[in-house]
Coordinates of C-alpha atoms and ligand atoms in Angstrom, one line a residue:
M1 CA -62.1 -95.3 -95.1
L2 CA -61.7 -98.9 -94.0
R3 CA -58.0 -98.6 -93.4
S4 CA -55.3 -95.9 -93.0
H5 CA -52.4 -98.4 -93.3
N6 CA -51.9 -102.0 -94.4
C7 CA -50.9 -104.7 -92.0
G8 CA -47.3 -104.8 -93.0
E9 CA -46.2 -101.2 -92.7
L10 CA -46.4 -99.8 -89.2
K11 CA -43.0 -99.2 -87.4
S12 CA -41.7 -97.6 -84.3
T13 CA -41.7 -94.2 -86.0
D14 CA -45.6 -94.5 -86.1
I15 CA -45.9 -94.8 -82.3
N16 CA -48.7 -92.7 -80.9
T17 CA -50.5 -92.3 -84.2
T18 CA -54.1 -93.4 -84.5
V19 CA -54.6 -95.8 -87.3
A20 CA -57.3 -98.0 -88.9
L21 CA -56.5 -101.5 -90.2
S22 CA -58.5 -104.1 -92.0
G23 CA -57.7 -107.7 -92.5
W24 CA -58.2 -111.3 -91.5
V25 CA -57.7 -112.8 -88.0
Q26 CA -54.6 -115.0 -88.1
K27 CA -54.2 -115.9 -84.5
I28 CA -55.8 -115.2 -81.1
R29 CA -54.1 -115.5 -77.7
D30 CA -56.6 -115.0 -74.9
K31 CA -55.0 -114.5 -71.5
G32 CA -58.3 -113.6 -69.8
F33 CA -57.6 -109.9 -69.0
I34 CA -55.6 -109.4 -72.2
I35 CA -56.2 -110.7 -75.7
W36 CA -53.7 -110.5 -78.5
V37 CA -55.0 -110.9 -82.1
D38 CA -52.8 -111.0 -85.2
I39 CA -54.4 -109.3 -88.1
R40 CA -53.2 -110.3 -91.6
D41 CA -53.5 -108.9 -95.1
R42 CA -51.4 -109.3 -98.3
Y43 CA -48.7 -107.1 -96.9
G44 CA -48.1 -108.6 -93.5
I45 CA -49.2 -109.2 -90.0
T46 CA -49.8 -106.7 -87.2
Q47 CA -50.4 -107.5 -83.5
L48 CA -53.5 -106.1 -81.9
V49 CA -54.0 -105.8 -78.2
F50 CA -57.4 -105.8 -76.4
D51 CA -56.6 -104.9 -72.8
E52 CA -59.4 -105.2 -70.2
A53 CA -58.0 -102.2 -68.4
R54 CA -57.5 -99.9 -71.4
T55 CA -59.9 -101.1 -74.1
P56 CA -63.6 -100.0 -74.0
K57 CA -65.6 -102.8 -72.4
K58 CA -67.9 -103.3 -75.4
V59 CA -64.9 -103.7 -77.7
F60 CA -63.1 -106.0 -75.3
D61 CA -66.2 -108.3 -75.1
S62 CA -66.6 -108.2 -78.8
A63 CA -63.0 -109.4 -79.3
R64 CA -64.0 -112.5 -77.4
N65 CA -66.3 -113.5 -80.3
L66 CA -63.5 -113.4 -82.8
S67 CA -62.3 -116.5 -84.5
R68 CA -59.7 -117.4 -87.2
E69 CA -60.3 -115.9 -90.6
F70 CA -62.9 -113.4 -89.5
V71 CA -62.6 -110.2 -91.5
I72 CA -62.3 -107.2 -89.2
Q73 CA -61.7 -103.6 -89.1
I74 CA -60.1 -101.9 -86.1
K75 CA -59.1 -98.4 -85.0
G76 CA -56.6 -97.8 -82.3
Q77 CA -53.3 -96.4 -81.3
V78 CA -49.8 -97.5 -82.3
I79 CA -47.8 -98.4 -79.1
E80 CA -44.4 -99.8 -78.5
R81 CA -44.3 -103.6 -78.2
E82 CA -42.8 -105.0 -75.0
S83 CA -41.3 -108.1 -76.5
K84 CA -40.2 -107.1 -79.9
N85 CA -40.3 -109.6 -82.8
N86 CA -37.5 -108.9 -85.3
E87 CA -38.8 -111.4 -87.8
L88 CA -41.9 -109.4 -88.4
L89 CA -41.9 -106.1 -90.4
T90 CA -44.2 -104.7 -87.8
G91 CA -42.5 -106.5 -84.9
A92 CA -41.6 -103.3 -83.0
I93 CA -45.2 -102.1 -82.4
E94 CA -48.7 -103.2 -81.6
I95 CA -52.1 -101.5 -81.8
L96 CA -54.1 -100.8 -78.7
V97 CA -57.6 -101.2 -80.1
N98 CA -60.5 -99.0 -79.1
E99 CA -62.9 -99.8 -82.0
L100 CA -63.6 -103.2 -83.6
N101 CA -66.0 -103.9 -86.5
I102 CA -66.5 -107.4 -87.6
L103 CA -66.9 -107.0 -91.4
N104 CA -67.6 -110.6 -92.1
P105 CA -67.4 -113.7 -89.8
S106 CA -65.8 -116.9 -91.1
E107 CA -66.4 -120.6 -90.7
I108 CA -63.5 -122.5 -89.3
P109 CA -61.2 -123.0 -92.3
P110 CA -60.7 -126.6 -93.4
F111 CA -57.0 -126.3 -93.0
T112 CA -54.7 -123.9 -91.2
I113 CA -53.6 -120.8 -93.0
E114 CA -50.0 -121.3 -92.1
D115 CA -46.7 -121.8 -94.0
K116 CA -46.7 -125.4 -92.7
T117 CA -50.4 -126.1 -93.2
D118 CA -52.2 -129.3 -92.1
G119 CA -54.1 -129.3 -95.4
G120 CA -53.3 -131.9 -98.1
E121 CA -53.1 -130.8 -101.7
E122 CA -56.6 -131.9 -102.8
L123 CA -58.1 -130.0 -99.9
R124 CA -56.0 -126.9 -100.6
M125 CA -57.1 -127.1 -104.3
K126 CA -60.8 -127.3 -103.3
Y127 CA -60.4 -124.2 -101.2
R128 CA -57.8 -122.5 -103.3
Y129 CA -59.0 -119.0 -102.3
L130 CA -57.9 -120.0 -98.7
D131 CA -54.7 -121.5 -99.9
I132 CA -53.9 -118.2 -101.6
R133 CA -54.1 -116.5 -98.2
R134 CA -51.0 -118.5 -97.2
N135 CA -47.7 -116.8 -97.5
T136 CA -46.2 -119.4 -99.8
I137 CA -48.9 -119.3 -102.5
R138 CA -49.4 -115.5 -102.2
D139 CA -45.6 -114.9 -102.6
N140 CA -45.5 -117.3 -105.5
L141 CA -48.2 -115.3 -107.3
I142 CA -46.5 -112.0 -106.6
F143 CA -43.2 -113.6 -107.8
R144 CA -44.9 -114.7 -111.1
H145 CA -46.2 -111.1 -111.5
K146 CA -42.6 -109.8 -111.1
V147 CA -41.3 -112.1 -113.7
T148 CA -44.0 -111.3 -116.2
M149 CA -43.5 -107.6 -115.6
E150 CA -39.8 -108.0 -116.2
V151 CA -40.5 -109.9 -119.4
R152 CA -42.9 -107.2 -120.6
N153 CA -40.6 -104.4 -119.8
Y154 CA -37.6 -106.1 -121.4
L155 CA -39.3 -107.0 -124.6
N156 CA -41.1 -103.7 -124.9
N157 CA -37.7 -102.0 -124.6
Q158 CA -36.4 -104.2 -127.4
G159 CA -39.2 -103.1 -129.7
F160 CA -41.5 -106.1 -129.4
I161 CA -45.2 -105.4 -129.7
D162 CA -47.7 -107.3 -127.5
I163 CA -50.5 -108.5 -129.8
E164 CA -53.4 -110.7 -128.9
T165 CA -54.3 -113.6 -131.2
P166 CA -57.6 -115.5 -131.2
Y167 CA -58.5 -118.3 -128.8
L168 CA -61.3 -119.7 -131.1
I169 CA -59.4 -121.1 -134.0
K170 CA -59.4 -124.1 -136.3
S171 CA -58.6 -127.7 -135.4
T172 CA -55.8 -129.3 -137.3
P173 CA -54.6 -132.9 -136.8
E174 CA -50.9 -131.9 -136.4
G175 CA -49.3 -131.8 -133.0
A176 CA -51.1 -132.7 -129.8
R177 CA -54.9 -133.2 -129.5
D178 CA -57.0 -130.0 -129.6
F179 CA -59.6 -128.9 -127.1
I180 CA -62.8 -128.5 -129.2
V181 CA -65.5 -125.8 -128.8
P182 CA -68.8 -126.4 -130.6
S183 CA -70.2 -123.5 -132.6
R184 CA -73.9 -122.8 -131.9
M185 CA -74.3 -120.5 -134.9
N186 CA -72.6 -122.9 -137.2
S187 CA -74.3 -126.1 -136.2
G188 CA -72.1 -129.2 -136.5
Q189 CA -69.0 -127.1 -136.8
F190 CA -66.3 -126.6 -134.2
Y191 CA -63.6 -124.2 -133.1
A192 CA -60.4 -125.5 -131.5
L193 CA -58.5 -123.7 -128.7
P194 CA -55.0 -122.9 -129.8
Q195 CA -52.1 -125.2 -128.8
S196 CA -50.0 -122.1 -129.5
P197 CA -50.4 -119.0 -131.6
Q198 CA -47.9 -120.4 -134.1
T199 CA -49.5 -119.7 -137.4
F200 CA -50.9 -116.3 -136.2
K201 CA -47.6 -115.0 -135.1
Q202 CA -46.1 -116.0 -138.5
L203 CA -49.0 -114.2 -140.2
L204 CA -48.1 -111.1 -138.1
M205 CA -44.7 -111.3 -139.6
V206 CA -46.2 -111.5 -143.1
G207 CA -48.2 -108.5 -141.9
G208 CA -45.0 -106.6 -141.3
M209 CA -45.2 -106.3 -137.5
D210 CA -41.5 -107.3 -137.3
R211 CA -41.3 -108.1 -133.6
Y212 CA -44.2 -109.7 -131.7
F213 CA -44.7 -111.1 -128.2
Q214 CA -47.6 -112.3 -126.2
I215 CA -47.9 -113.8 -122.7
V216 CA -50.6 -116.2 -123.8
K217 CA -52.6 -119.2 -122.7
C218 CA -52.2 -122.4 -124.8
F219 CA -54.3 -125.5 -124.6
R220 CA -53.3 -129.1 -125.3
D221 CA -55.5 -132.1 -124.6
E222 CA -52.7 -134.5 -123.9
D223 CA -52.6 -137.4 -121.5
L224 CA -51.6 -135.8 -118.2
R225 CA -48.2 -136.4 -116.8
A226 CA -47.2 -135.2 -113.4
D227 CA -47.0 -131.5 -113.3
R228 CA -48.5 -130.9 -116.7
Q229 CA -51.5 -128.6 -117.1
P230 CA -54.0 -128.8 -120.0
E231 CA -53.9 -125.1 -120.2
F232 CA -50.6 -123.3 -119.6
T233 CA -48.9 -120.0 -120.4
Q234 CA -46.2 -119.2 -123.0
I235 CA -44.1 -116.2 -123.5
D236 CA -44.6 -116.4 -127.3
C237 CA -42.2 -114.4 -129.6
E238 CA -41.5 -114.0 -133.3
M239 CA -39.1 -111.8 -135.3
S240 CA -38.6 -111.0 -138.9
F241 CA -35.4 -110.8 -140.9
V242 CA -33.4 -113.0 -138.5
N243 CA -31.3 -116.1 -138.6
Q244 CA -30.9 -118.7 -135.8
E245 CA -28.0 -116.8 -134.3
D246 CA -30.0 -113.6 -134.1
V247 CA -32.9 -115.3 -132.3
L248 CA -30.6 -117.1 -129.8
T249 CA -28.7 -113.9 -129.0
Q250 CA -32.0 -111.9 -128.5
F251 CA -33.5 -114.4 -126.1
E252 CA -30.3 -115.3 -124.3
G253 CA -30.5 -111.6 -123.5
L254 CA -34.0 -111.9 -122.1
I255 CA -33.3 -115.0 -120.0
S256 CA -30.0 -113.8 -118.6
H257 CA -31.7 -110.5 -117.8
L258 CA -34.4 -112.4 -115.8
I259 CA -31.9 -114.5 -114.0
L260 CA -29.9 -111.5 -113.1
K261 CA -32.9 -109.3 -112.1
I262 CA -34.8 -111.9 -110.2
K263 CA -32.0 -114.1 -108.8
N264 CA -29.1 -111.7 -108.8
Y265 CA -27.2 -114.4 -110.7
K266 CA -25.0 -113.4 -113.5
I267 CA -24.5 -115.7 -116.5
D268 CA -22.1 -114.7 -119.3
K269 CA -22.8 -116.8 -122.3
F270 CA -25.1 -119.8 -122.7
P271 CA -23.3 -122.8 -124.0
K272 CA -24.6 -124.5 -127.2
M273 CA -24.8 -128.2 -127.9
T274 CA -26.2 -129.9 -131.0
Y275 CA -29.0 -132.4 -130.5
D276 CA -26.7 -135.2 -131.7
E277 CA -24.1 -134.3 -129.1
A278 CA -26.7 -134.1 -126.4
I279 CA -28.0 -137.5 -127.1
K280 CA -24.5 -139.0 -127.5
N281 CA -23.0 -137.5 -124.4
Y282 CA -26.0 -137.3 -122.0
G283 CA -28.7 -139.6 -123.4
S284 CA -31.2 -136.7 -123.5
D285 CA -32.2 -133.7 -125.6
K286 CA -32.4 -131.6 -122.5
P287 CA -29.3 -132.5 -120.5
D288 CA -28.7 -131.2 -117.0
I289 CA -25.2 -129.8 -117.3
R290 CA -24.8 -128.7 -113.6
F291 CA -22.6 -131.8 -113.2
G292 CA -20.4 -134.0 -115.4
M293 CA -20.8 -137.7 -115.8
K294 CA -20.5 -137.3 -119.6
F295 CA -20.9 -140.6 -121.4
G296 CA -17.9 -142.6 -122.9
N297 CA -18.5 -145.0 -125.8
I298 CA -16.5 -148.2 -125.2
T299 CA -18.1 -150.3 -127.9
D300 CA -14.9 -150.8 -129.9
K301 CA -12.8 -151.6 -126.7
A302 CA -15.4 -154.0 -125.2
K303 CA -16.4 -156.1 -128.1
G304 CA -14.7 -159.3 -129.2
K305 CA -13.4 -160.4 -125.8
G306 CA -15.8 -163.3 -125.4
F307 CA -18.4 -161.6 -123.4
N308 CA -21.6 -162.6 -125.3
V309 CA -23.8 -159.9 -123.9
F310 CA -21.6 -157.1 -125.2
D311 CA -20.6 -158.9 -128.4
S312 CA -24.2 -159.0 -129.7
E313 CA -25.1 -155.4 -128.8
E314 CA -25.1 -152.3 -131.0
I315 CA -23.6 -149.9 -128.4
I316 CA -21.7 -150.2 -125.1
V317 CA -21.5 -147.0 -123.2
G318 CA -20.9 -145.8 -119.7
F319 CA -20.1 -142.9 -117.4
S320 CA -18.0 -142.5 -114.2
I321 CA -19.1 -141.5 -110.8
K322 CA -16.6 -139.4 -108.8
K323 CA -15.6 -141.1 -105.6
G324 CA -18.0 -143.9 -106.4
A325 CA -15.6 -146.7 -105.8
S326 CA -16.5 -146.7 -102.1
I327 CA -20.1 -147.5 -102.8
S328 CA -21.0 -150.9 -101.3
R329 CA -21.9 -153.9 -103.4
K330 CA -25.4 -153.8 -101.8
E331 CA -25.8 -150.2 -103.1
I332 CA -24.6 -151.2 -106.5
D333 CA -27.1 -154.0 -106.6
K334 CA -29.9 -151.5 -105.8
W335 CA -28.9 -149.6 -109.0
V336 CA -28.9 -152.9 -110.9
D337 CA -32.5 -153.4 -109.8
W338 CA -33.4 -149.8 -110.5
I339 CA -32.2 -149.9 -114.1
K340 CA -34.2 -153.1 -114.6
K341 CA -37.5 -151.7 -113.5
P342 CA -40.1 -151.5 -116.3
Q343 CA -40.1 -147.7 -116.5
I344 CA -36.4 -147.9 -117.4
G345 CA -36.3 -151.3 -118.9
A346 CA -32.5 -152.1 -119.2
K347 CA -31.5 -155.7 -119.1
G348 CA -28.5 -155.3 -116.8
L349 CA -25.7 -153.0 -115.6
V350 CA -22.0 -153.7 -115.7
W351 CA -19.8 -151.9 -113.2
V352 CA -16.1 -151.2 -112.7
K353 CA -14.5 -150.1 -109.5
Y354 CA -11.3 -148.1 -110.0
N355 CA -10.1 -148.5 -106.4
E356 CA -8.0 -145.9 -104.5
D357 CA -5.0 -148.3 -104.6
H358 CA -5.3 -148.3 -108.5
T359 CA -6.5 -151.9 -108.7
L360 CA -9.6 -152.4 -110.8
K361 CA -12.5 -154.7 -110.1
S362 CA -15.6 -155.3 -112.2
S363 CA -18.7 -157.4 -112.6
V364 CA -17.2 -158.8 -115.8
D365 CA -13.7 -159.8 -114.6
K366 CA -14.0 -163.2 -116.2
F367 CA -13.8 -161.6 -119.7
Y368 CA -11.6 -158.5 -119.3
T369 CA -8.1 -157.8 -118.0
E370 CA -7.1 -154.9 -115.9
N371 CA -5.6 -153.3 -119.0
D372 CA -9.0 -153.5 -120.7
L373 CA -10.7 -151.9 -117.8
I374 CA -8.1 -149.1 -117.7
E375 CA -8.9 -148.4 -121.4
W376 CA -12.6 -148.0 -120.4
A377 CA -11.6 -145.8 -117.5
K378 CA -9.8 -143.5 -119.9
I379 CA -12.8 -143.2 -122.2
T380 CA -15.2 -142.6 -119.3
K381 CA -12.8 -140.2 -117.6
A382 CA -12.6 -142.3 -114.5
D383 CA -9.8 -141.9 -112.0
S384 CA -8.8 -144.0 -109.0
G385 CA -11.5 -143.8 -106.4
D386 CA -14.3 -143.7 -109.1
L387 CA -17.0 -146.1 -110.2
I388 CA -18.0 -146.8 -113.8
F389 CA -21.5 -147.9 -114.8
I390 CA -22.0 -149.4 -118.2
L391 CA -25.0 -150.3 -120.3
S392 CA -25.3 -152.0 -123.6
G393 CA -28.0 -152.5 -126.2
E394 CA -29.8 -150.9 -129.0
T395 CA -28.3 -147.4 -129.4
K396 CA -31.2 -145.0 -128.9
K397 CA -32.7 -147.0 -126.1
T398 CA -29.5 -147.6 -124.3
L399 CA -28.4 -143.9 -124.4
K400 CA -31.8 -143.0 -123.0
Q401 CA -31.6 -145.5 -120.2
L402 CA -28.1 -144.4 -119.3
G403 CA -29.3 -140.8 -119.3
E404 CA -32.0 -141.7 -116.8
L405 CA -29.4 -143.5 -114.6
R406 CA -27.2 -140.4 -114.8
L407 CA -30.0 -138.2 -113.5
A408 CA -31.0 -140.6 -110.8
I409 CA -27.5 -140.8 -109.5
A410 CA -27.0 -137.0 -109.6
E411 CA -30.3 -136.7 -107.7
K412 CA -29.1 -139.2 -105.1
N413 CA -25.7 -137.5 -104.7
N414 CA -27.3 -134.0 -104.4
L415 CA -25.6 -132.8 -107.6
R416 CA -28.8 -131.1 -108.8
N417 CA -28.3 -127.9 -106.9
P418 CA -31.3 -125.6 -107.2
D419 CA -29.1 -122.5 -106.5
I420 CA -27.2 -123.0 -109.7
F421 CA -28.6 -122.0 -113.1
A422 CA -27.1 -123.9 -116.0
P423 CA -28.8 -122.8 -119.2
L424 CA -28.0 -124.5 -122.5
W425 CA -29.1 -124.1 -126.1
V426 CA -29.7 -127.4 -127.8
T427 CA -29.6 -126.8 -131.6
D428 CA -29.9 -128.7 -134.9
F429 CA -32.8 -130.9 -134.0
P430 CA -33.9 -133.4 -136.6
L431 CA -36.6 -132.0 -138.8
L432 CA -38.7 -135.2 -138.8
E433 CA -39.2 -138.3 -136.6
W434 CA -40.6 -141.5 -137.7
N435 CA -43.9 -142.5 -136.0
E436 CA -44.1 -146.3 -136.0
E437 CA -47.8 -146.4 -135.1
A438 CA -48.9 -144.0 -137.8
K439 CA -46.2 -145.3 -140.2
R440 CA -45.3 -141.8 -141.3
Y441 CA -43.0 -138.9 -140.4
H442 CA -44.0 -136.3 -137.9
A443 CA -42.5 -132.9 -137.6
M444 CA -40.2 -133.0 -134.6
H445 CA -40.9 -129.4 -133.7
H446 CA -43.8 -128.4 -135.9
P447 CA -44.3 -128.4 -139.7
F448 CA -43.5 -124.7 -140.1
T449 CA -39.9 -125.3 -139.1
S450 CA -37.3 -124.9 -141.9
P451 CA -34.8 -127.5 -142.8
K452 CA -31.1 -126.6 -142.8
K453 CA -30.1 -125.3 -146.2
E454 CA -27.2 -127.7 -146.4
D455 CA -29.5 -130.7 -145.8
L456 CA -32.2 -129.7 -148.3
G457 CA -30.7 -132.3 -150.8
L458 CA -31.6 -135.1 -148.4
L459 CA -35.2 -134.1 -148.0
K460 CA -36.4 -136.7 -150.6
S461 CA -33.8 -139.4 -150.2
F462 CA -33.1 -139.5 -146.4
P463 CA -35.8 -137.3 -144.7
E464 CA -34.8 -138.5 -141.3
K465 CA -31.2 -137.3 -141.8
V466 CA -32.4 -133.7 -142.4
R467 CA -31.6 -131.3 -139.6
A468 CA -33.8 -128.4 -138.7
N469 CA -33.1 -124.8 -137.8
A470 CA -34.7 -125.6 -134.5
Y471 CA -33.5 -125.0 -131.0
D472 CA -34.5 -125.5 -127.4
L473 CA -33.5 -123.6 -124.3
V474 CA -32.8 -126.0 -121.5
I475 CA -32.2 -124.9 -117.9
N476 CA -31.0 -127.5 -115.3
G477 CA -32.4 -130.4 -117.4
N478 CA -35.8 -128.8 -118.1
E479 CA -37.0 -127.7 -121.5
I480 CA -37.9 -124.1 -120.9
G481 CA -38.4 -122.9 -124.5
G482 CA -38.2 -124.0 -128.0
G483 CA -38.4 -122.4 -131.4
S484 CA -37.2 -122.4 -135.0
I485 CA -36.5 -120.4 -138.1
R486 CA -39.6 -120.9 -140.2
I487 CA -40.3 -121.8 -143.7
H488 CA -41.4 -118.7 -145.6
D489 CA -41.7 -120.1 -149.0
S490 CA -45.0 -121.5 -150.2
K491 CA -43.5 -124.3 -152.3
L492 CA -41.1 -125.6 -149.5
Q493 CA -44.0 -125.4 -147.0
K494 CA -46.2 -127.5 -149.3
E495 CA -43.3 -130.0 -149.7
M496 CA -43.0 -130.2 -145.9
F497 CA -46.7 -130.9 -145.6
N498 CA -46.4 -133.7 -148.1
L499 CA -43.5 -135.2 -146.2
I500 CA -45.6 -135.5 -143.0
G501 CA -48.4 -137.2 -145.0
L502 CA -50.7 -134.4 -146.0
S503 CA -51.8 -134.5 -149.6
N504 CA -51.9 -131.2 -151.5
K505 CA -55.7 -131.1 -151.0
E506 CA -55.4 -131.7 -147.3
A507 CA -52.6 -129.2 -146.9
Q508 CA -54.8 -126.6 -148.8
E509 CA -57.8 -127.4 -146.6
Q510 CA -56.0 -127.1 -143.3
F511 CA -53.3 -124.6 -144.0
G512 CA -54.4 -122.9 -147.2
F513 CA -54.5 -119.5 -145.4
L514 CA -50.8 -119.8 -144.6
L515 CA -49.7 -121.1 -148.0
G516 CA -51.7 -118.3 -149.5
A517 CA -50.1 -115.7 -147.2
F518 CA -46.6 -116.9 -148.2
K519 CA -47.4 -115.9 -151.8
F520 CA -47.7 -112.3 -150.8
G521 CA -44.1 -111.5 -149.8
A522 CA -43.5 -113.3 -146.5
P523 CA -40.3 -112.1 -144.9
P524 CA -37.8 -114.6 -143.5
H525 CA -38.8 -115.0 -139.8
G526 CA -38.3 -117.1 -136.7
G527 CA -39.1 -117.2 -133.1
I528 CA -39.4 -119.0 -129.9
A529 CA -41.8 -119.7 -127.1
F530 CA -41.0 -120.2 -123.4
G531 CA -43.1 -122.1 -120.9
L532 CA -43.9 -119.4 -118.4
D533 CA -45.2 -121.7 -115.6
R534 CA -42.0 -123.8 -115.6
L535 CA -39.7 -120.8 -116.0
V536 CA -41.2 -119.1 -113.0
T537 CA -41.1 -122.3 -111.0
I538 CA -37.4 -122.8 -111.7
L539 CA -36.6 -119.1 -111.0
G540 CA -38.5 -119.5 -107.8
G541 CA -36.2 -122.5 -106.9
E542 CA -39.2 -124.9 -106.7
E543 CA -40.4 -127.9 -108.6
T544 CA -44.2 -127.9 -108.6
I545 CA -45.7 -125.6 -111.3
R546 CA -49.1 -125.8 -109.6
D547 CA -47.8 -123.7 -106.8
F548 CA -47.2 -120.9 -109.2
I549 CA -50.6 -121.0 -110.9
A550 CA -53.5 -119.2 -109.2
F551 CA -56.1 -121.8 -110.1
P552 CA -54.4 -124.9 -111.4
K553 CA -56.0 -128.2 -112.5
N554 CA -55.1 -131.4 -110.7
N555 CA -53.3 -134.4 -112.2
S556 CA -56.5 -135.7 -113.8
G557 CA -57.1 -132.3 -115.5
R558 CA -59.9 -131.3 -113.1
D559 CA -60.5 -128.1 -111.4
I560 CA -61.8 -129.5 -108.2
M561 CA -62.8 -126.1 -106.8
I562 CA -65.3 -125.2 -109.5
D563 CA -65.8 -128.9 -110.3
S564 CA -64.9 -128.9 -113.9
P565 CA -65.2 -130.4 -116.5
S566 CA -68.9 -131.1 -115.9
M567 CA -72.1 -132.3 -117.6
I568 CA -74.2 -129.7 -119.4
E569 CA -77.9 -129.5 -119.8
K570 CA -79.6 -131.5 -122.6
S571 CA -81.1 -128.2 -123.9
Q572 CA -77.6 -126.8 -124.2
L573 CA -76.5 -129.9 -126.1
N574 CA -79.4 -129.6 -128.5
E575 CA -78.8 -125.9 -129.1
L576 CA -75.2 -126.9 -130.1
G577 CA -76.5 -129.6 -132.4
L578 CA -74.8 -132.2 -130.1
D579 CA -77.6 -134.4 -129.1
L580 CA -75.6 -137.5 -128.0
N581 CA -78.6 -139.8 -128.5
K582 CA -79.1 -138.8 -132.1
S583 CA -76.4 -140.8 -133.9
Ligands
LIG1 N1 -45.2 -122.5 -131.2 C1 -44.1 -123.3 -130.7 C2 -44.4 -124.2 -129.5 O1 -45.5 -124.0 -128.9 C3 -42.9 -122.5 -130.3 C4 -42.2 -121.8 -131.5 O2 -41.8 -122.5 -132.5 O3 -42.1 -120.6 -131.5 O4 -43.7 -125.0 -129.1

């Protein structure tokens, strides 16, 4: 037996018992005649004492050879600690050691195994197994486990069946880029890793499974943005005989259960907002609604007063900042510069100060009277003491830019409080979006999403006006999940494929299996998938998803610990029929 207890459990009630502990050396304090060693495992830290007067000489001498991260086993007696440490679970006791076994020595670790480590991220990633020994990462992984257990229990109790779907599937050009796996046995042919189990979960519904879920890895070969992983985990779900409202109610239940269980935070009902409202009022399809700053459209009030910039633009829109009138001109100029930077790309920013003394001052005073400005203040819900920021331009672009400005100001003013959870359903997404490069429509969610019944008539004449039975769950401005009610009719599915540019032949080649399945009594069905990595990170009150993944990839999609991706042997390439010199 290498241990009788773990390093986090001994208390004053254990005093005088003889125990065996195993773990890593966290810290050594050598006072000459007495040596204190902190021993650590997943459960905590216990203080060991090697006392020249009371510890056998051989053991005391051996303690001198210890160093950080050695793996040791000790036996000894639990004694009362003189200076108690209330911060530590085991802070009331220490172990007077009489036997020490060095189970494995350790080189000096490349960074300190402390909460505030001296290791930079790259170094910590290279030695991730050491990083995992730190409280933060260990606790994050345990936290993730708790969340997934809650998800499993909840869905299991609701009758959902956990079913595995294949990882080696077929490449299709829709959606993001696939990761490709060459097939040795079928030379010149390739599998793809799933971007999601979408078609499989639908086939499970055709198969009558009724309620499915899976906590599943998905793979997307996309250009990496900050905090995006090429492989990530979804809580993937599908249900039969449901409409949109049924799905939202079901998964609102799951998410509010998680927030209550994990954060002890009760949320009654998630608000809903259509995609059009979200864009119009917040310039984003995933608005952060923890704070106001809702947009006001002043186009009609601001045009035709001789200000050329406004007169020639499609939309003039702004929002008010509470107590913003006290912001200095210098500070305002900083925002003007911010909005003009290439990532945002606005041409300029108009401001109005609604002073405490009820006077109004703006950057366009030459063209507008105080009465005009008061009209604007009404529309943007500004009061005396507030500041209004206004942008103008092409509608879609301008709303997006104003949305970015809104978030940046909220960030600066500490309005994005991580202790608040503000979930929101965004519904009625457009079915299609025009892709200028490819000169064709793309499915906004995916091509299996059903159009709204009342918009079916527009499918041929105004495809971009058709709304989908598609919804996203947004929490604090992050897209946490998305799903839709699916098409279950072979003819409509074919029509949808045609709309996104697939000929009947191509549709048959790529999705013949699904079109075929729909001819054998496919039930109405729908579902959703949540991004587990981000959900866990948000529930954990953090921002970096890498901190909640055991072995994450870096921002260039590399695993720098195992050094992957990597070259493979020429013989391996040959075997796969992939001789790069051949063609
Ligand atoms: N498969 C979809 C996705 O990965 C989610 C869904 O529609 O259920 O986004």
